[in-house]
Amino acid sequence: MAAGGDTGDRLLRHWYALCRSRDLGHRAPLPVRLFGRRLVAFRGEGGRPAALHDRCVHRQAPLSAGRVCAARLQCPYHGWAYDGSGRVVQVPALGPGQVPEGLRVASLPCVEQDGLVWTWPGEGEPDRPPPRVPTCDEPGWTRFIMKTRFRGTVEACLENFLDCPHATFVHRGWFRSPTGVPVTARVTSLPDGAQAEYFGEPRRRSVIWAMFSPPGGTMQHVDRFIAPATSRVDYVFPNGLAYNITSTCSPVEGDAIEVYTVMSFRFRGLGPLVRLFFEPLSRWIIRQDVRMLDRVADNRAADAAAGAPPARSTEADLLGESIWRWRAALARGEPPPAAGAVRDVRLVL
Ligand code: FES
Ligand SMILES: [Fe+2]
């Protein structure tokens, strides 16, 4: 599919989440927008996911208004049927087996992995698999996937997901509360992004900490940016409980970003029971972020019109710079930041 090649935007040459696996049934097609394009997803041969341009080659009717019959997507207007590769395999008005050569609609590569359907919106063949959700191959984890619409930029979303200081304010009492305790974070640039590992991190006075771990003992906490659009947060507590939050951002159009968040947690044998509380709590916390980024987006839009100065950062904004530099380099077709740089940062949480 011709997409993005003329702009040289290498941000398109990556996998993006199209929908959750459970959103894609076997009968109804699913309209999806990605990078401003109208797409339709459906399950083709063998239940494999497929993504096509949402426009019939006959008279441009939206295929997403049609239906899926025998793993083929049927246009609602004159019934032309498409297979998962986008080829027209039936033209009802011509009779059985009579299909002119070369009729097809553009299709995008699709992969179903870790509870998500991924697609590759850029030119060329995918040269790597989509990012993994690390807990999906391990037993003992309970998982659920949230789909959340944010307003803003992918950069702003990713930084928010990987930014501890905001949690003491936006999620005060729920996820963190200010403790005034100094913490060391080691920030490392990686071949596919960057990570921040925390040492001596306080955990008290929040619903999440009370749920997972009492104070004392050493907690492991690593935040990771995986270019271009994924974040990963891992906590392992001294009592063996753990959780992982993997979020991936799919630009819809304009300033709308669809964020797919795979929440995984290990809670001995009680995972399904804990989920009854943890899932609504997680949705509540992510809505706090949505509201804050909404305000930020409003302000940025007003600032853009007024020509306001750029945002300022400090050392405590651990991964923001890596996110910005990586994504800017990809967008311009330049080499990304080099791996191997390490710095220790002191911040107060
Ligand atoms: S517009 Fe799709 S079959 Fe005619
Ligand atoms: Fe947050």
Short mmCIF file of C-alpha atoms and ligand atoms in Angstrom, two decimals:
data_model
loop_
_atom_site.label_atom_id
_atom_site.label_comp_id
_atom_site.label_asym_id
_atom_site.label_seq_id
_atom_site.Cartn_x
_atom_site.Cartn_y
_atom_site.Cartn_z
CA MET A 1 0.00 0.00 0.00
CA ALA A 2 1.40 3.42 -0.87
CA ALA A 3 1.70 5.10 2.46
CA GLY A 4 4.17 7.56 3.80
CA GLY A 5 6.92 6.78 1.33
CA ASP A 6 6.59 10.15 -0.34
CA THR A 7 6.96 11.92 3.00
CA GLY A 8 9.92 9.77 4.04
CA ASP A 9 8.25 9.29 7.40
CA ARG A 10 9.82 6.20 8.88
CA LEU A 11 7.47 6.36 11.83
CA LEU A 12 5.05 4.51 9.55
CA ARG A 13 7.43 1.61 9.03
CA HIS A 14 6.58 0.03 12.35
CA TRP A 15 3.83 -2.12 13.76
CA TYR A 16 0.84 -0.38 15.34
CA ALA A 17 -2.01 -1.91 17.28
CA LEU A 18 -5.17 -1.91 15.17
CA CYS A 19 -7.58 -3.34 17.72
CA ARG A 20 -7.84 -5.87 20.51
CA SER A 21 -8.26 -9.49 19.39
CA ARG A 22 -11.57 -9.66 21.19
CA ASP A 23 -12.89 -6.65 19.24
CA LEU A 24 -12.60 -8.54 15.99
CA GLY A 25 -15.39 -11.07 15.55
CA HIS A 26 -16.00 -13.50 12.69
CA ARG A 27 -19.12 -11.82 11.26
CA ALA A 28 -18.92 -8.07 11.59
CA PRO A 29 -16.12 -6.02 10.03
CA LEU A 30 -14.51 -3.37 12.21
CA PRO A 31 -13.90 0.19 10.94
CA VAL A 32 -10.58 1.55 12.19
CA ARG A 33 -8.69 4.78 11.60
CA LEU A 34 -4.92 4.85 11.70
CA PHE A 35 -2.76 7.82 10.70
CA GLY A 36 -5.91 9.43 9.31
CA ARG A 37 -6.64 6.53 6.96
CA ARG A 38 -9.94 4.72 6.87
CA LEU A 39 -9.34 1.00 7.25
CA VAL A 40 -11.53 -2.01 7.80
CA ALA A 41 -10.43 -5.06 9.77
CA PHE A 42 -12.02 -8.50 9.58
CA ARG A 43 -11.17 -12.16 10.07
CA GLY A 44 -10.33 -13.91 6.81
CA GLU A 45 -9.27 -17.47 5.99
CA GLY A 46 -8.49 -19.51 9.11
CA GLY A 47 -9.68 -16.64 11.32
CA ARG A 48 -6.55 -14.67 10.46
CA PRO A 49 -6.97 -10.90 10.81
CA ALA A 50 -6.89 -8.74 7.69
CA ALA A 51 -6.88 -4.98 7.18
CA LEU A 52 -8.03 -3.33 3.94
CA HIS A 53 -8.72 0.19 2.80
CA ASP A 54 -12.31 0.84 3.77
CA ARG A 55 -13.38 1.65 0.22
CA CYS A 56 -14.81 -0.73 -2.33
CA VAL A 57 -13.03 -0.54 -5.70
CA HIS A 58 -16.39 -0.67 -7.49
CA ARG A 59 -18.25 2.47 -6.36
CA GLN A 60 -16.30 3.39 -3.20
CA ALA A 61 -18.85 2.16 -0.67
CA PRO A 62 -17.44 1.64 2.84
CA LEU A 63 -16.63 -2.04 3.23
CA SER A 64 -16.98 -1.69 6.99
CA ALA A 65 -20.75 -1.34 6.44
CA GLY A 66 -20.80 -4.81 4.87
CA ARG A 67 -20.57 -8.22 6.44
CA VAL A 68 -18.22 -11.15 6.68
CA CYS A 69 -19.40 -14.37 5.02
CA ALA A 70 -17.22 -17.48 4.86
CA ALA A 71 -14.07 -15.46 5.71
CA ARG A 72 -14.77 -12.96 2.91
CA LEU A 73 -15.73 -9.35 3.32
CA GLN A 74 -18.83 -8.51 1.31
CA CYS A 75 -19.48 -4.94 0.19
CA PRO A 76 -22.92 -3.68 1.26
CA TYR A 77 -23.67 -1.99 -2.10
CA HIS A 78 -23.49 -4.66 -4.85
CA GLY A 79 -22.08 -7.55 -2.88
CA TRP A 80 -18.54 -7.79 -4.26
CA ALA A 81 -16.58 -10.05 -1.93
CA TYR A 82 -12.93 -9.58 -0.88
CA ASP A 83 -10.49 -12.04 0.60
CA GLY A 84 -7.98 -11.15 3.32
CA SER A 85 -5.39 -10.02 0.77
CA GLY A 86 -7.83 -7.50 -0.70
CA ARG A 87 -8.52 -9.44 -3.89
CA VAL A 88 -12.06 -9.42 -5.30
CA VAL A 89 -13.19 -13.04 -5.33
CA GLN A 90 -16.85 -12.61 -6.24
CA VAL A 91 -18.92 -10.20 -8.34
CA PRO A 92 -22.49 -11.42 -7.86
CA ALA A 93 -23.91 -9.62 -10.91
CA LEU A 94 -21.51 -11.51 -13.21
CA GLY A 95 -22.48 -14.94 -11.91
CA PRO A 96 -20.46 -17.66 -10.14
CA GLY A 97 -16.74 -17.73 -10.84
CA GLN A 98 -16.80 -14.69 -13.15
CA VAL A 99 -14.36 -12.18 -11.69
CA PRO A 100 -12.37 -9.82 -13.93
CA GLU A 101 -8.60 -9.91 -13.43
CA GLY A 102 -6.79 -7.42 -11.23
CA LEU A 103 -9.60 -6.20 -9.03
CA ARG A 104 -8.25 -5.57 -5.56
CA VAL A 105 -8.26 -3.05 -2.76
CA ALA A 106 -5.07 -2.10 -0.87
CA SER A 107 -4.30 -4.28 2.12
CA LEU A 108 -1.96 -3.92 5.08
CA PRO A 109 0.09 -6.67 6.75
CA CYS A 110 -1.56 -7.97 9.93
CA VAL A 111 -0.33 -10.04 12.86
CA GLU A 112 -2.28 -11.21 15.89
CA GLN A 113 -0.12 -11.37 18.99
CA ASP A 114 -0.54 -11.03 22.76
CA GLY A 115 -4.25 -10.18 22.58
CA LEU A 116 -3.80 -7.44 19.97
CA VAL A 117 -4.08 -7.22 16.20
CA TRP A 118 -1.13 -5.30 14.78
CA THR A 119 -0.70 -3.72 11.39
CA TRP A 120 2.16 -2.18 9.42
CA PRO A 121 0.97 1.05 7.77
CA GLY A 122 4.24 1.93 6.00
CA GLU A 123 5.70 0.92 2.69
CA GLY A 124 7.69 -2.26 2.25
CA GLU A 125 7.59 -5.59 3.99
CA PRO A 126 7.80 -5.70 7.80
CA ASP A 127 11.37 -6.49 8.79
CA ARG A 128 10.67 -7.32 12.45
CA PRO A 129 7.80 -8.64 14.58
CA PRO A 130 5.54 -6.36 16.67
CA PRO A 131 6.74 -5.62 20.22
CA ARG A 132 5.92 -8.38 22.69
CA VAL A 133 3.97 -8.15 25.92
CA PRO A 134 6.54 -9.89 28.11
CA THR A 135 4.11 -11.67 30.43
CA CYS A 136 2.14 -13.42 27.69
CA ASP A 137 4.40 -16.46 27.56
CA GLU A 138 4.68 -16.86 31.33
CA PRO A 139 2.26 -18.79 33.52
CA GLY A 140 0.76 -17.28 36.66
CA TRP A 141 -0.17 -13.87 35.24
CA THR A 142 -3.65 -12.38 34.96
CA ARG A 143 -4.21 -9.92 32.12
CA PHE A 144 -6.71 -7.47 30.77
CA ILE A 145 -6.42 -4.95 27.94
CA MET A 146 -7.75 -1.42 28.13
CA LYS A 147 -8.47 0.70 25.06
CA THR A 148 -8.33 4.40 25.88
CA ARG A 149 -8.68 7.42 23.62
CA PHE A 150 -6.21 10.20 24.46
CA ARG A 151 -5.89 13.66 22.92
CA GLY A 152 -2.43 15.04 22.27
CA THR A 153 0.72 13.57 20.77
CA VAL A 154 2.28 10.12 20.95
CA GLU A 155 5.26 11.76 22.66
CA ALA A 156 3.08 13.26 25.38
CA CYS A 157 1.29 9.95 25.96
CA LEU A 158 4.49 7.90 26.19
CA GLU A 159 6.17 10.36 28.51
CA ASN A 160 3.12 10.34 30.73
CA PHE A 161 3.14 6.54 30.96
CA LEU A 162 6.84 6.58 31.94
CA ASP A 163 6.90 9.60 34.22
CA CYS A 164 6.93 8.91 37.98
CA PRO A 165 6.81 12.49 39.31
CA HIS A 166 3.37 13.16 37.75
CA ALA A 167 1.91 10.21 39.65
CA THR A 168 2.38 11.90 43.03
CA PHE A 169 0.10 14.70 41.82
CA VAL A 170 -2.29 13.31 39.21
CA HIS A 171 -2.76 9.97 41.00
CA ARG A 172 -2.16 11.14 44.55
CA GLY A 173 -3.33 8.53 47.01
CA TRP A 174 -4.25 6.06 44.27
CA PHE A 175 -0.89 5.21 42.76
CA ARG A 176 1.59 7.42 44.61
CA SER A 177 1.74 10.14 47.20
CA PRO A 178 4.58 12.61 47.66
CA THR A 179 7.06 11.27 50.23
CA GLY A 180 10.01 13.64 49.83
CA VAL A 181 12.31 10.63 49.61
CA PRO A 182 15.33 10.92 47.27
CA VAL A 183 15.63 8.16 44.71
CA THR A 184 18.35 7.26 42.24
CA ALA A 185 17.39 6.37 38.71
CA ARG A 186 19.77 4.93 36.15
CA VAL A 187 18.83 5.99 32.63
CA THR A 188 20.28 3.88 29.83
CA SER A 189 19.90 4.33 26.08
CA LEU A 190 19.11 1.05 24.34
CA PRO A 191 19.24 -0.17 20.73
CA ASP A 192 15.45 0.14 20.52
CA GLY A 193 14.78 3.00 22.95
CA ALA A 194 15.73 3.78 26.53
CA GLN A 195 15.02 2.70 30.09
CA ALA A 196 15.04 4.06 33.62
CA GLU A 197 15.71 1.76 36.57
CA TYR A 198 14.88 3.04 40.04
CA PHE A 199 16.79 2.38 43.28
CA GLY A 200 15.62 3.13 46.82
CA GLU A 201 12.12 3.98 45.71
CA PRO A 202 9.59 4.72 48.48
CA ARG A 203 6.21 3.04 48.47
CA ARG A 204 3.62 4.09 50.93
CA ARG A 205 0.32 5.86 51.24
CA SER A 206 -1.34 4.67 48.06
CA VAL A 207 -4.02 2.15 47.17
CA ILE A 208 -1.77 0.33 44.69
CA TRP A 209 1.14 -0.07 47.09
CA ALA A 210 -1.19 -1.24 49.87
CA MET A 211 -2.59 -3.82 47.50
CA PHE A 212 0.65 -5.23 46.20
CA SER A 213 3.27 -4.78 48.84
CA PRO A 214 3.84 -3.54 52.38
CA PRO A 215 6.82 -1.20 52.96
CA GLY A 216 10.22 -2.84 53.43
CA GLY A 217 12.36 -5.04 51.25
CA THR A 218 13.68 -4.10 47.86
CA MET A 219 11.33 -3.47 45.00
CA GLN A 220 12.48 -3.69 41.37
CA HIS A 221 11.08 -1.05 39.07
CA VAL A 222 12.07 -0.44 35.45
CA ASP A 223 10.37 1.93 32.98
CA ARG A 224 11.12 1.41 29.33
CA PHE A 225 10.48 3.25 26.08
CA ILE A 226 10.37 0.98 23.03
CA ALA A 227 10.53 3.04 19.85
CA PRO A 228 8.50 4.32 18.28
CA ALA A 229 5.21 4.06 20.18
CA THR A 230 5.34 1.59 23.08
CA SER A 231 6.05 1.87 26.79
CA ARG A 232 6.60 -0.81 29.36
CA VAL A 233 6.58 -0.55 33.15
CA ASP A 234 7.67 -3.45 35.37
CA TYR A 235 7.36 -3.71 39.13
CA VAL A 236 8.48 -6.78 41.08
CA PHE A 237 7.84 -6.67 44.82
CA PRO A 238 9.81 -8.40 47.58
CA ASN A 239 6.81 -10.63 48.38
CA GLY A 240 6.88 -12.07 44.81
CA LEU A 241 3.86 -10.13 43.54
CA ALA A 242 4.44 -8.20 40.35
CA TYR A 243 2.79 -6.19 37.65
CA ASN A 244 3.60 -5.08 34.14
CA ILE A 245 1.95 -2.33 32.13
CA THR A 246 2.64 -2.40 28.39
CA SER A 247 1.03 0.46 26.46
CA THR A 248 1.16 1.11 22.76
CA CYS A 249 -0.03 4.23 20.95
CA SER A 250 -1.83 4.22 17.61
CA PRO A 251 -2.36 7.66 16.03
CA VAL A 252 -5.97 7.84 14.82
CA GLU A 253 -6.22 11.23 13.13
CA GLY A 254 -5.70 14.82 14.17
CA ASP A 255 -4.71 14.80 17.83
CA ALA A 256 -6.54 11.56 18.68
CA ILE A 257 -4.40 8.67 19.92
CA GLU A 258 -5.81 5.21 20.66
CA VAL A 259 -3.83 3.67 23.49
CA TYR A 260 -3.92 -0.07 24.09
CA THR A 261 -2.75 -0.93 27.60
CA VAL A 262 -2.07 -4.53 28.52
CA MET A 263 -2.21 -4.78 32.31
CA SER A 264 -0.63 -7.96 33.63
CA PHE A 265 -0.22 -8.87 37.25
CA ARG A 266 0.99 -11.83 39.30
CA PHE A 267 -0.91 -12.22 42.52
CA ARG A 268 -0.38 -15.80 43.63
CA GLY A 269 -3.56 -17.79 42.88
CA LEU A 270 -5.87 -14.83 43.40
CA GLY A 271 -5.47 -13.07 40.04
CA PRO A 272 -9.07 -13.41 38.77
CA LEU A 273 -10.43 -12.24 42.13
CA VAL A 274 -8.02 -9.30 42.37
CA ARG A 275 -8.91 -8.30 38.81
CA LEU A 276 -12.46 -7.45 39.95
CA PHE A 277 -10.95 -4.57 41.90
CA PHE A 278 -7.77 -3.90 39.94
CA GLU A 279 -9.43 -3.43 36.55
CA PRO A 280 -11.84 -0.63 37.55
CA LEU A 281 -9.05 0.94 39.61
CA SER A 282 -6.74 0.91 36.57
CA ARG A 283 -9.47 2.47 34.42
CA TRP A 284 -9.99 5.16 37.02
CA ILE A 285 -6.27 5.95 37.12
CA ILE A 286 -5.90 6.08 33.33
CA ARG A 287 -8.88 8.46 33.10
CA GLN A 288 -6.97 10.81 35.39
CA ASP A 289 -4.20 10.84 32.78
CA VAL A 290 -6.69 11.36 29.94
CA ARG A 291 -8.10 14.42 31.70
CA MET A 292 -4.65 15.89 32.31
CA LEU A 293 -3.43 15.33 28.74
CA ASP A 294 -6.69 16.82 27.49
CA ARG A 295 -5.87 20.03 29.33
CA VAL A 296 -2.31 19.92 28.02
CA ALA A 297 -3.60 19.48 24.46
CA ASP A 298 -5.93 22.48 24.87
CA ASN A 299 -3.08 24.61 26.13
CA ARG A 300 -0.68 23.49 23.42
CA ALA A 301 -3.25 24.30 20.75
CA ALA A 302 -3.74 27.78 22.20
CA ASP A 303 0.04 28.21 22.57
CA ALA A 304 0.68 27.14 19.00
CA ALA A 305 -1.58 29.94 17.80
CA ALA A 306 0.12 32.45 20.10
CA GLY A 307 3.68 31.33 19.29
CA ALA A 308 4.52 30.40 22.88
CA PRO A 309 8.06 29.26 23.84
CA PRO A 310 8.83 25.50 23.85
CA ALA A 311 8.33 23.30 26.91
CA ARG A 312 11.22 23.15 29.41
CA SER A 313 12.53 19.97 31.04
CA THR A 314 14.79 19.04 33.96
CA GLU A 315 16.92 16.02 34.80
CA ALA A 316 13.92 14.54 36.59
CA ASP A 317 12.10 14.17 33.26
CA LEU A 318 13.95 10.92 32.80
CA LEU A 319 12.79 9.49 29.48
CA GLY A 320 11.14 12.45 27.78
CA GLU A 321 14.24 13.50 25.89
CA SER A 322 14.86 9.98 24.56
CA ILE A 323 11.26 9.73 23.37
CA TRP A 324 11.46 13.08 21.57
CA ARG A 325 14.88 12.46 20.03
CA TRP A 326 14.05 8.96 18.85
CA ARG A 327 10.77 9.90 17.26
CA ALA A 328 12.16 13.07 15.65
CA ALA A 329 15.04 11.05 14.16
CA LEU A 330 12.66 8.43 12.77
CA ALA A 331 10.34 11.05 11.32
CA ARG A 332 13.29 12.70 9.53
CA GLY A 333 14.86 9.44 8.40
CA GLU A 334 17.97 10.09 10.50
CA PRO A 335 19.90 7.60 12.69
CA PRO A 336 18.33 7.22 16.16
CA PRO A 337 20.25 8.10 19.35
CA ALA A 338 23.16 5.74 20.02
CA ALA A 339 22.78 2.92 22.53
CA GLY A 340 24.98 2.53 25.60
CA ALA A 341 24.80 5.97 27.19
CA VAL A 342 24.22 5.68 30.96
CA ARG A 343 23.52 8.41 33.51
CA ASP A 344 22.44 8.36 37.13
CA VAL A 345 19.87 10.90 38.18
CA ARG A 346 18.71 11.87 41.66
CA LEU A 347 15.07 12.79 41.98
CA VAL A 348 12.60 13.15 44.82
CA LEU A 349 9.33 11.24 44.75
S1 FES B 1 -19.69 -0.36 -4.33
FE1 FES B 1 -19.00 -2.18 -3.54
S2 FES B 1 -19.90 -3.68 -4.72
FE2 FES B 1 -20.51 -1.83 -5.63
FE FE B 2 -0.44 8.57 34.99
#
